[in-house]
Coordinates of C-alpha atoms in Angstrom, one line a residue:
Chain A
X125 CA -68.2 0.7 108.9
X126 CA -65.9 2.0 111.5
X127 CA -67.2 3.9 114.3
X128 CA -65.6 7.0 115.5
X129 CA -67.1 7.1 119.0
X130 CA -65.3 5.1 121.7
X131 CA -64.9 5.2 125.3
X132 CA -61.4 6.7 125.0
X133 CA -61.1 9.8 126.8
X134 CA -58.3 12.1 125.9
X135 CA -56.4 11.5 129.0
X136 CA -53.4 13.8 128.5
X137 CA -50.4 12.9 130.6
X138 CA -50.5 14.6 133.9
X139 CA -49.2 18.2 133.4
X140 CA -45.9 17.3 135.0
X141 CA -43.2 19.7 135.0
X142 CA -40.4 17.1 134.2
X143 CA -39.0 16.7 130.8
X144 CA -39.8 13.1 130.9
X145 CA -43.5 13.7 131.4
X146 CA -43.6 16.3 128.7
X147 CA -41.9 13.8 126.3
X148 CA -44.5 11.3 127.3
X149 CA -47.3 13.7 126.3
X150 CA -45.7 14.4 123.0
X151 CA -44.8 10.8 122.2
X152 CA -47.9 9.8 120.4
X153 CA -47.5 12.8 118.2
X154 CA -43.9 12.0 117.7
X155 CA -44.5 8.5 116.7
X156 CA -47.1 9.6 114.2
X157 CA -45.1 12.4 112.8
X158 CA -43.0 10.4 110.3
X159 CA -46.2 8.9 108.9
X160 CA -47.8 12.3 108.6
X161 CA -44.7 13.7 106.9
X162 CA -44.6 10.8 104.5
X163 CA -48.2 11.2 103.7
X164 CA -47.9 15.0 103.1
X165 CA -44.8 14.6 100.9
X166 CA -45.4 11.3 99.1
X167 CA -49.1 11.5 98.6
X168 CA -50.2 15.1 98.6
X169 CA -46.9 16.6 97.6
X170 CA -46.6 14.1 94.7
X171 CA -50.1 14.8 93.6
X172 CA -49.2 18.4 93.4
X173 CA -45.9 17.6 91.7
X174 CA -47.7 15.6 89.1
X175 CA -50.2 18.3 88.6
X176 CA -47.3 20.9 88.0
X177 CA -45.6 18.4 85.6
X178 CA -49.0 18.3 83.7
X179 CA -48.7 22.0 83.2
X180 CA -45.2 21.9 81.6
X181 CA -43.9 20.8 78.2
X182 CA -41.8 17.9 79.8
X183 CA -40.8 15.3 77.4
X184 CA -38.0 12.9 78.2
X185 CA -37.1 14.6 81.4
X186 CA -39.1 16.9 83.6
X187 CA -38.7 20.5 82.7
X188 CA -40.4 23.4 84.3
X189 CA -41.4 25.5 81.3
X190 CA -45.1 26.1 81.8
X191 CA -47.5 25.8 79.0
X192 CA -50.7 26.2 81.0
X193 CA -53.4 23.5 80.1
X194 CA -51.9 22.7 76.7
X195 CA -51.2 19.2 77.7
X196 CA -54.8 18.6 78.6
X197 CA -55.8 20.2 75.4
X198 CA -53.6 17.8 73.6
X199 CA -54.9 14.9 75.5
X200 CA -58.5 16.0 74.3
X201 CA -57.3 15.7 70.8
X202 CA -55.4 12.6 71.2
X203 CA -57.3 9.7 69.5
X204 CA -55.4 7.1 71.6
X205 CA -56.6 8.7 74.9
X206 CA -60.2 8.6 73.7
X207 CA -59.8 5.0 72.8
X208 CA -58.4 4.4 76.3
X209 CA -61.1 6.4 78.0
X210 CA -63.9 4.8 76.1
X211 CA -62.4 1.4 76.8
X212 CA -62.4 2.2 80.5
X213 CA -66.2 3.0 80.2
X214 CA -66.9 -0.3 78.5
X215 CA -64.6 -2.3 80.8
X216 CA -65.6 -0.6 84.0
X217 CA -69.2 -0.6 83.3
X218 CA -69.4 -4.3 82.2
X219 CA -67.0 -5.4 84.9
X220 CA -68.9 -3.7 87.7
X221 CA -72.4 -4.9 86.6
X222 CA -71.3 -8.5 85.8
X223 CA -69.4 -8.8 89.0
X224 CA -72.4 -7.5 91.0
X225 CA -74.9 -9.8 89.2
X226 CA -72.8 -12.9 89.5
X227 CA -71.7 -12.1 93.0
X228 CA -75.2 -11.6 94.2
X229 CA -76.5 -14.7 92.4
X230 CA -73.7 -16.9 94.0
X231 CA -74.2 -15.3 97.4
X232 CA -78.0 -16.0 97.5
X233 CA -77.5 -19.5 96.3
X234 CA -74.8 -20.2 98.8
X235 CA -77.1 -18.8 101.4
X236 CA -79.6 -21.9 101.2
X237 CA -77.9 -24.2 103.5
X238 CA -75.6 -25.7 101.0
X239 CA -73.4 -28.7 101.7
X240 CA -69.7 -27.9 101.4
X241 CA -70.4 -24.2 101.6
X242 CA -67.0 -23.4 103.0
X243 CA -65.2 -25.3 100.1
X244 CA -67.3 -23.6 97.4
X245 CA -66.6 -20.2 99.0
X246 CA -62.9 -21.0 98.9
X247 CA -63.1 -22.0 95.3
X248 CA -65.0 -18.9 94.2
X249 CA -62.6 -16.5 96.0
X250 CA -59.2 -17.9 95.4
X251 CA -58.5 -15.9 92.1
X252 CA -58.6 -12.8 94.2
X253 CA -55.2 -14.0 95.9
X254 CA -53.6 -14.0 92.4
X255 CA -51.6 -11.3 90.7
X256 CA -53.3 -9.7 87.8
X257 CA -50.2 -10.6 85.9
X258 CA -50.8 -14.3 86.6
X259 CA -54.5 -13.9 85.8
X260 CA -53.6 -12.2 82.4
X261 CA -51.0 -14.8 81.4
X262 CA -53.5 -17.7 82.1
X263 CA -56.3 -16.0 80.2
X264 CA -54.1 -15.1 77.4
X265 CA -53.3 -18.8 77.1
X266 CA -57.0 -19.8 77.3
X267 CA -58.1 -17.1 74.7
X268 CA -55.4 -17.7 72.2
X269 CA -57.3 -18.9 69.1
X270 CA -54.6 -21.3 68.0
X271 CA -54.5 -23.7 70.9
X272 CA -57.0 -22.3 73.5
X273 CA -60.7 -22.5 74.0
X274 CA -61.4 -22.0 70.2
X275 CA -59.2 -24.9 69.3
X276 CA -60.7 -27.0 72.1
X277 CA -64.3 -26.4 71.0
X278 CA -63.4 -27.0 67.3
X279 CA -61.7 -30.3 68.4
X280 CA -65.1 -31.3 69.8
X281 CA -66.5 -31.2 66.3
X282 CA -67.7 -27.6 66.1
X283 CA -65.5 -26.7 63.2
X284 CA -66.7 -23.2 62.5
X285 CA -66.6 -22.1 66.2
X286 CA -64.8 -18.8 66.5
X287 CA -63.6 -17.1 69.7
X288 CA -60.7 -14.9 68.7
X289 CA -61.5 -11.8 70.7
X290 CA -57.9 -11.5 71.9
X291 CA -56.7 -10.7 68.3
X292 CA -59.8 -8.8 67.1
X293 CA -59.4 -5.0 67.8
X294 CA -63.1 -4.6 68.2
X295 CA -63.5 -7.2 70.8
X296 CA -60.1 -7.2 72.7
X297 CA -61.4 -5.0 75.5
X298 CA -64.0 -7.6 76.4
X299 CA -61.3 -10.2 77.0
X300 CA -60.3 -7.8 79.9
X301 CA -63.8 -7.9 81.1
X302 CA -63.8 -11.8 81.2
X303 CA -60.5 -12.1 83.1
X304 CA -61.3 -9.3 85.5
X305 CA -64.7 -10.8 86.3
X306 CA -63.1 -14.2 86.9
X307 CA -60.7 -12.6 89.3
X308 CA -63.0 -10.3 91.4
X309 CA -66.5 -11.7 91.3
X310 CA -65.8 -14.2 94.0
X311 CA -64.9 -11.2 96.2
X312 CA -68.2 -9.6 95.5
X313 CA -69.9 -12.8 96.4
X314 CA -68.1 -12.7 99.8
X315 CA -69.2 -9.2 100.4
X316 CA -72.9 -10.0 99.6
X317 CA -72.8 -13.2 101.6
X318 CA -71.6 -11.3 104.7
X319 CA -74.5 -8.8 104.0
X320 CA -77.0 -11.6 103.7
X321 CA -75.8 -13.0 107.0
X322 CA -76.2 -9.8 108.6
X323 CA -79.9 -9.2 107.8
X324 CA -82.3 -9.5 110.6
X325 CA -84.3 -12.9 110.3
X326 CA -87.5 -11.4 111.7
X327 CA -88.0 -9.1 108.7
X328 CA -88.1 -12.2 106.4
X329 CA -90.3 -14.2 108.8
X330 CA -92.7 -11.5 108.7
X331 CA -92.7 -11.4 104.9
X332 CA -93.2 -15.1 105.0
X333 CA -96.2 -14.9 107.3
X334 CA -97.7 -12.4 104.9
X335 CA -97.6 -15.2 102.4
X336 CA -94.8 -13.9 100.1
X337 CA -92.9 -16.5 98.0
X338 CA -89.1 -16.8 98.2
X339 CA -88.2 -14.9 95.0
X340 CA -90.6 -12.2 96.0
X341 CA -89.0 -11.9 99.5
X342 CA -85.7 -11.7 98.0
X343 CA -86.6 -9.1 95.5
X344 CA -88.7 -6.9 97.7
X345 CA -87.1 -7.4 101.1
X346 CA -83.6 -8.9 101.1
X347 CA -82.1 -7.1 98.1
X348 CA -83.0 -3.6 99.3
X349 CA -81.5 -4.4 102.6
X350 CA -78.2 -5.0 100.7
X351 CA -78.1 -1.6 99.3
X352 CA -75.0 -0.5 101.5
X353 CA -73.2 -3.5 100.2
X354 CA -74.0 -2.7 96.6
X355 CA -72.7 0.8 97.2
X356 CA -69.3 -0.4 98.7
X357 CA -68.9 -3.1 96.0
X358 CA -69.5 -0.6 93.2
X359 CA -66.9 1.7 94.8
X360 CA -64.3 -1.0 95.2
X361 CA -64.9 -2.4 91.7
X362 CA -64.7 0.9 89.9
X363 CA -61.6 1.6 91.8
X364 CA -60.1 -1.6 90.5
X365 CA -61.2 -0.8 87.0
X366 CA -59.6 2.7 87.0
X367 CA -56.4 1.3 88.4
X368 CA -56.3 -1.7 86.0
X369 CA -52.8 -1.8 84.5
X370 CA -51.2 -5.2 85.0
X371 CA -54.1 -7.1 83.6
X372 CA -54.0 -5.1 80.3
X373 CA -50.2 -5.5 80.2
X374 CA -50.2 -9.2 80.8
X375 CA -53.4 -10.1 78.7
X376 CA -53.5 -7.9 75.7
X377 CA -50.6 -5.7 75.9
X378 CA -53.1 -2.9 75.0
X379 CA -53.4 -4.4 71.6
X380 CA -54.1 -5.3 68.9
X381 CA -52.7 -1.9 68.1
X382 CA -53.8 0.2 71.0
X383 CA -57.4 -1.1 70.8
X384 CA -57.5 -2.3 74.4
X385 CA -55.5 0.4 76.1
X386 CA -56.9 1.8 79.4
X387 CA -55.9 5.2 80.9
X388 CA -53.5 3.4 83.3
X389 CA -51.6 2.0 80.4
X390 CA -51.9 5.1 78.4
X391 CA -50.3 7.0 81.3
X392 CA -47.5 4.5 81.6
X393 CA -46.7 4.3 78.0
X394 CA -46.5 8.0 77.5
X395 CA -44.7 8.9 80.7
X396 CA -42.1 6.0 80.8
X397 CA -41.6 4.8 77.2
X398 CA -42.7 7.5 74.8
X399 CA -41.0 10.4 76.5
X400 CA -44.2 12.4 76.9
X401 CA -44.1 13.1 80.6
X402 CA -46.3 16.2 80.4
X403 CA -48.9 14.4 78.5
X404 CA -48.6 11.3 80.8
X405 CA -49.1 13.6 83.9
X406 CA -52.1 15.2 82.5
X407 CA -53.7 11.7 82.0
X408 CA -52.6 10.8 85.5
X409 CA -54.4 13.8 86.9
X410 CA -57.5 12.9 85.0
X411 CA -57.4 9.4 86.5
X412 CA -57.2 11.0 89.9
X413 CA -60.2 13.1 89.0
X414 CA -62.1 9.8 88.1
X415 CA -61.2 8.3 91.5
X416 CA -62.3 11.4 93.3
X417 CA -65.6 11.5 91.3
X418 CA -66.5 8.1 92.8
X419 CA -64.9 8.5 96.1
X420 CA -66.4 11.8 97.2
X421 CA -70.1 10.8 96.8
X422 CA -69.2 7.5 98.7
X423 CA -67.6 9.4 101.6
X424 CA -70.3 11.9 101.7
X425 CA -73.0 9.2 102.0
X426 CA -70.9 7.3 104.5
X427 CA -70.6 10.3 106.7
X428 CA -74.3 11.1 106.4
X429 CA -75.4 7.6 107.3
X430 CA -73.0 7.7 110.2
X431 CA -74.7 10.9 111.5
X432 CA -78.2 9.4 111.1
X433 CA -77.0 6.3 112.9
Chain B
X957 CA -81.1 -17.0 107.4
X958 CA -83.8 -19.4 107.8
X959 CA -85.6 -19.1 104.7
X960 CA -84.4 -22.0 102.8
X961 CA -86.2 -24.1 100.3
X962 CA -86.8 -27.1 102.4
X963 CA -90.3 -28.4 101.6
X964 CA -89.9 -31.8 99.9
X965 CA -92.3 -31.1 97.0
X966 CA -91.3 -32.0 93.5
X967 CA -91.0 -28.3 92.7
X968 CA -88.7 -27.8 95.7
X969 CA -86.6 -30.7 94.7
X970 CA -86.2 -29.3 91.2
X971 CA -85.2 -26.0 92.5
X972 CA -82.6 -27.6 94.7
X973 CA -81.3 -29.4 91.7
X974 CA -81.1 -26.3 89.7
X975 CA -79.3 -24.5 92.6
X976 CA -76.6 -27.2 92.9
X977 CA -76.1 -27.2 89.1
X978 CA -75.6 -23.5 89.1
X979 CA -73.1 -23.6 91.9
X980 CA -71.2 -26.4 90.2
X981 CA -71.0 -24.6 87.0
X982 CA -69.6 -21.7 88.9
X983 CA -67.0 -24.1 90.4
X984 CA -66.0 -25.2 86.9
X985 CA -65.7 -21.4 85.8
X986 CA -63.5 -20.6 88.6
X987 CA -61.5 -23.7 88.7
X988 CA -60.9 -24.2 84.9
X989 CA -58.1 -21.7 84.4
X990 CA -56.1 -23.2 87.4
X991 CA -56.5 -26.6 86.1
X992 CA -55.5 -25.7 82.6
X993 CA -52.5 -23.8 84.0
X994 CA -51.4 -26.9 86.0
X995 CA -52.0 -29.4 83.2
X996 CA -50.3 -27.3 80.7
X997 CA -47.3 -26.8 82.9
X998 CA -46.6 -30.5 83.1
X999 CA -47.2 -31.5 79.5
X1000 CA -44.6 -31.8 76.9
X1001 CA -44.8 -29.3 74.0
X1002 CA -46.0 -31.6 71.3
X1003 CA -48.7 -33.0 73.6
X1004 CA -49.8 -29.4 74.0
X1005 CA -49.9 -28.8 70.2
X1006 CA -51.7 -32.0 69.5
X1007 CA -54.1 -32.3 72.3
X1008 CA -57.0 -30.2 73.9
X1009 CA -56.8 -27.6 76.5
X1010 CA -58.5 -29.7 79.1
X1011 CA -57.0 -33.0 78.2
X1012 CA -55.3 -34.9 81.2
X1013 CA -51.6 -34.9 80.8
X1014 CA -50.6 -38.3 79.3
X1015 CA -47.0 -38.1 80.1
X1016 CA -46.6 -35.7 83.0
X1017 CA -43.1 -34.1 83.2
X1018 CA -41.7 -31.6 85.6
X1019 CA -39.0 -30.4 83.1
X1020 CA -41.1 -27.2 82.3
X1021 CA -41.0 -26.3 86.1
X1022 CA -37.3 -26.9 86.3
X1023 CA -36.8 -24.8 83.1
X1024 CA -39.1 -22.0 84.3
X1025 CA -37.2 -22.1 87.7
X1026 CA -33.6 -22.1 86.4
X1027 CA -33.1 -21.6 82.7
X1028 CA -36.0 -19.8 80.9
X1029 CA -35.3 -16.5 79.3
X1030 CA -36.8 -13.3 80.7
X1031 CA -35.8 -10.6 78.3
X1032 CA -32.0 -10.7 77.8
X1033 CA -31.1 -13.2 80.4
X1034 CA -31.8 -16.8 80.6
X1035 CA -31.6 -17.9 84.2
X1036 CA -35.2 -18.6 85.0
X1037 CA -37.5 -16.8 87.4
X1038 CA -35.6 -18.1 90.5
X1039 CA -33.6 -15.0 90.9
X1040 CA -36.6 -12.8 90.7
X1041 CA -38.6 -15.1 93.0
X1042 CA -36.0 -14.3 95.6
X1043 CA -36.0 -10.7 94.7
X1044 CA -39.6 -10.6 95.6
X1045 CA -38.9 -12.3 98.9
X1046 CA -36.2 -9.8 99.7
X1047 CA -38.6 -6.9 98.8
X1048 CA -41.6 -8.4 100.6
X1049 CA -40.3 -9.5 103.9
X1050 CA -38.8 -6.1 105.1
X1051 CA -41.7 -4.1 103.5
X1052 CA -44.4 -6.2 105.2
X1053 CA -42.5 -6.1 108.7
X1054 CA -41.9 -2.4 108.5
X1055 CA -45.3 -1.3 107.3
X1056 CA -47.1 -3.5 109.7
X1057 CA -44.9 -2.2 112.7
X1058 CA -45.6 1.4 111.7
X1059 CA -49.2 0.8 111.2
X1060 CA -49.6 -0.8 114.6
X1061 CA -48.0 2.1 116.4
X1062 CA -50.1 4.6 114.3
X1063 CA -53.2 2.8 115.0
X1064 CA -52.4 2.6 118.7
X1065 CA -51.5 6.4 118.9
X1066 CA -54.7 7.3 117.0
X1067 CA -57.0 5.5 119.3
X1068 CA -55.5 5.3 122.8
X1069 CA -53.7 8.6 122.8
X1070 CA -56.1 10.9 121.0
X1071 CA -55.2 14.5 120.6
X1072 CA -56.8 17.5 119.0
X1073 CA -56.6 16.8 115.3
X1074 CA -56.0 13.1 115.6
X1075 CA -59.1 12.3 113.6
X1076 CA -57.9 14.7 111.0
X1077 CA -54.5 13.0 110.9
X1078 CA -56.3 9.7 110.3
X1079 CA -58.4 11.1 107.5
X1080 CA -55.3 12.6 105.9
X1081 CA -53.5 9.4 106.0
X1082 CA -56.5 7.4 104.7
X1083 CA -56.5 9.1 101.5
X1084 CA -53.4 7.3 100.5
X1085 CA -55.5 4.0 100.2
X1086 CA -57.5 5.6 97.3
X1087 CA -55.2 7.4 95.0
X1088 CA -54.4 5.8 91.7
X1089 CA -50.6 5.2 91.9
X1090 CA -50.1 6.7 88.4
X1091 CA -50.4 10.0 90.1
X1092 CA -47.2 9.4 92.1
X1093 CA -45.0 7.5 89.6
X1094 CA -43.1 10.3 88.1
X1095 CA -42.2 12.2 91.2
X1096 CA -41.4 8.9 92.9
X1097 CA -38.9 8.0 90.1
X1098 CA -37.1 11.3 90.5
X1099 CA -37.1 11.2 94.4
X1100 CA -35.7 7.5 94.3
X1101 CA -33.0 8.9 92.0
X1102 CA -32.1 11.7 94.4
X1103 CA -32.1 9.2 97.3
X1104 CA -29.6 7.1 95.2
X1105 CA -32.3 4.2 95.3
X1106 CA -33.2 4.0 91.7
X1107 CA -33.7 0.5 90.4
X1108 CA -32.8 -1.1 93.8
X1109 CA -34.6 -3.4 96.1
X1110 CA -34.2 -1.1 98.9
X1111 CA -36.0 1.6 96.8
X1112 CA -38.9 -0.8 96.1
X1113 CA -39.1 -1.6 99.8
X1114 CA -39.3 2.1 100.6
X1115 CA -42.1 2.6 98.0
X1116 CA -44.1 -0.3 99.3
X1117 CA -43.7 0.8 102.9
X1118 CA -44.8 4.4 102.0
X1119 CA -47.9 3.3 100.2
X1120 CA -48.7 0.4 102.6
X1121 CA -48.8 2.5 105.7
X1122 CA -52.2 4.0 104.9
X1123 CA -53.7 0.4 104.8
X1124 CA -51.9 -0.9 107.9
X1125 CA -52.8 2.1 109.9
X1126 CA -56.4 1.7 108.8
X1127 CA -56.5 -2.0 109.9
X1128 CA -54.9 -1.3 113.4
X1129 CA -56.8 1.8 114.1
X1130 CA -60.2 0.1 113.4
X1131 CA -59.1 -2.9 115.5
X1132 CA -57.8 -0.9 118.5
X1133 CA -61.0 1.3 118.4
X1134 CA -62.8 -1.7 119.6
X1135 CA -60.3 -2.7 122.3
X1136 CA -61.7 -1.4 125.7
X1137 CA -59.7 1.5 126.9
X1138 CA -60.3 1.0 130.7
X1139 CA -57.0 -0.9 131.0
X1140 CA -55.1 1.6 129.2
X1141 CA -56.5 4.4 131.3
X1142 CA -55.6 2.6 134.5
X1143 CA -52.1 1.9 133.2
X1144 CA -51.7 5.6 132.3
X1145 CA -52.7 6.5 135.9
X1146 CA -50.2 4.0 137.2
X1147 CA -47.6 5.9 135.2
X1148 CA -46.9 3.5 132.5
X1149 CA -45.6 5.1 129.4
X1150 CA -46.5 5.0 125.7
X1151 CA -44.3 2.0 124.7
X1152 CA -44.9 0.0 127.8
X1153 CA -48.7 0.2 127.5
X1154 CA -48.5 -0.8 123.8
X1155 CA -46.1 -3.7 124.7
X1156 CA -47.9 -5.1 127.8
X1157 CA -51.7 -4.3 126.9
X1158 CA -52.2 -3.8 123.2
X1159 CA -49.8 -6.2 121.6
X1160 CA -50.9 -9.4 123.4
X1161 CA -54.4 -8.9 122.0
X1162 CA -53.3 -8.0 118.5
X1163 CA -52.6 -11.4 117.0
X1164 CA -55.7 -11.5 114.7
X1165 CA -55.1 -8.0 113.3
X1166 CA -51.4 -8.6 112.8
X1167 CA -52.2 -11.6 110.8
X1168 CA -54.7 -9.7 108.7
X1169 CA -52.2 -6.9 108.1
X1170 CA -49.3 -9.2 107.3
X1171 CA -51.4 -11.2 104.8
X1172 CA -52.8 -8.2 103.2
X1173 CA -49.4 -6.5 102.8
X1174 CA -47.9 -9.7 101.6
X1175 CA -50.4 -10.3 98.9
X1176 CA -50.4 -6.7 97.8
X1177 CA -46.7 -6.4 97.5
X1178 CA -46.1 -9.9 96.1
X1179 CA -48.7 -9.3 93.4
X1180 CA -47.5 -5.7 92.7
X1181 CA -46.4 -5.1 89.2
X1182 CA -46.7 -1.3 88.6
X1183 CA -44.1 -0.2 91.0
X1184 CA -42.0 -3.2 90.1
X1185 CA -41.9 -2.4 86.5
X1186 CA -41.5 1.3 87.0
X1187 CA -38.7 1.2 89.6
X1188 CA -36.6 -1.8 89.1
X1189 CA -33.8 -2.9 86.7
X1190 CA -33.0 -6.2 85.3
X1191 CA -31.4 -7.7 88.3
X1192 CA -33.8 -6.2 90.9
X1193 CA -37.1 -7.1 89.3
X1194 CA -39.8 -8.8 91.3
X1195 CA -41.2 -12.0 90.0
X1196 CA -44.3 -10.5 88.5
X1197 CA -42.2 -8.4 86.2
X1198 CA -40.0 -11.3 85.3
X1199 CA -43.1 -13.5 84.6
X1200 CA -44.4 -10.9 82.2
X1201 CA -41.0 -10.6 80.4
X1202 CA -40.8 -14.4 80.2
X1203 CA -44.1 -14.7 78.5
X1204 CA -43.4 -11.9 76.1
X1205 CA -40.0 -12.9 75.2
X1206 CA -40.1 -14.1 71.7
X1207 CA -37.0 -16.0 70.8
X1208 CA -37.5 -19.3 69.0
X1209 CA -40.2 -21.7 70.0
X1210 CA -42.9 -20.5 72.3
X1211 CA -42.8 -22.8 75.2
X1212 CA -46.4 -22.6 76.6
X1213 CA -45.7 -25.2 79.3
X1214 CA -42.7 -23.1 80.6
X1215 CA -44.9 -20.0 80.7
X1216 CA -47.6 -21.8 82.7
X1217 CA -45.0 -23.3 85.2
X1218 CA -43.6 -19.8 85.7
X1219 CA -47.1 -18.4 86.2
X1220 CA -47.8 -21.2 88.8
X1221 CA -44.4 -20.4 90.6
X1222 CA -45.3 -16.7 90.7
X1223 CA -48.9 -17.6 92.1
X1224 CA -48.1 -20.3 94.5
X1225 CA -46.9 -18.1 97.6
X1226 CA -50.1 -16.0 97.6
X1227 CA -52.3 -19.2 96.9
X1228 CA -50.6 -21.1 99.8
X1229 CA -51.2 -18.1 102.1
X1230 CA -54.9 -18.0 101.0
X1231 CA -55.5 -21.7 101.5
X1232 CA -53.8 -21.6 104.9
X1233 CA -55.3 -18.5 106.3
X1234 CA -58.3 -17.7 104.0
X1235 CA -60.4 -16.3 106.9
X1236 CA -57.9 -13.6 107.6
X1237 CA -57.4 -12.9 103.9
X1238 CA -61.1 -12.3 103.5
X1239 CA -61.1 -10.1 106.5
X1240 CA -58.2 -8.1 105.0
X1241 CA -60.1 -7.6 101.9
X1242 CA -63.2 -6.5 103.3
X1243 CA -61.5 -4.2 106.0
X1244 CA -59.0 -2.9 103.4
X1245 CA -61.5 -1.9 100.8
X1246 CA -64.9 -1.5 102.4
X1247 CA -64.1 0.7 105.4
X1248 CA -63.9 4.3 104.5

């Protein structure tokens, strides 16, 4: 993690009287000011703006007729929102857990002096370079029952094999998990591998001298050392989950029906295609709340660990 | 680490075999979609319908690629994804250059010219890395309208610069923090100014972080869909939006091979960058998402 302490001393330009010197002293602030202004307006201002919109009865166009928290109340009574929110729970939970498990497993295996380790790493990680749209398009093709994996396995002679999650409203959300795990698990592997390489060998040697077997060493010594990595990975993955939009659009289109909607697609649909700007804004604010709920504990523990060295 | 399974006992050999088996299964899992995508994109349609997903193409043809590039229908129009591919380039290049330049100057000012409150400024800007963009979509649409940039490539460049600065500033700030400040202090005493020090001292050592920042921004912006779909019109769409339209356009026979060729075309630029500069790509990923 980044360290704040450096050797930089705030050397202010000599308190010269000339305009040029004064300009020099202010130049850093001047250079930063457009970015600060942008941040204040486009990030903080827009968050406030969306919050204000969420308190109005805006439909097609923004209006500023305030209705208090009525949009949030409507959201709470909206069945489609609950489907989206529940889906986020299922999708996010499975996505995070499977990515962590698979990432850790692959990292540990790769850490055993494997031949061609670099090539394997490259293969595991390349999906992360793709757009979620490409991932969605490919997996939609793989998962379509007519010509995809189902047809392939049936062609091998397993006539009754069924894998039609893409068109099954009860299972469609799990197709999102498959595609998202495919895309992001290699990245988690890379995080864990970096963590493993950073562990001090002497701890492990000591455990070996004590006669502990390899699985036991991993379970009792190595994995606990990786706790910070687990923490960051959970943060990043849940962030990806909450923001997931493109994958849903490309893979399931939110369907069948709205069975695989996520909050991000719910927000977009209501704000941009169903002329429900107020309701869409309320859902965006709840998404922000979700991100803050994972971000604040993370930052808190980061700052604390920094203080404790 | 040194704790590898090395003893040559039968048990150890078995463990080694299991280990390689699992690793190779994982290779198949990650490579399979790419292979299927490539195979499907060079098979004729009847071969796709008759054959199996993983079957080697018997009669490879590049016609689907040509069609995806120049003729396939994306929504109302039928001129392939080439137009949108160039749209993406026209959006990505300026957005990457501008956001990286601003990020470099910000990172420099925040580390080598600290002032009261500069840490606060950094924290303030950093928050932009974390917000879900849904929370800025509606105000952004209205603001772009006021600026006369609705549905334009320039508007998309602006949006990507605005929301990219947080990341590029983070990259450069964390990099410059570890560049020794003695030289900078000496140059300041000699009367060198802000830009001169940046140009002569910081920039020459910045190559690695510039590569990281450029690759990160390039991948992010090329792969963007949300801003693209929200703020573009038919003739200004980036390639991701066009790809999605192409796949979901339902007129006549569904041409899976053309879909896959278009997906390959959309994926190739970032894949090439990843293969050529994987190390920097990974560094950007970890710096961009781990550092708080």
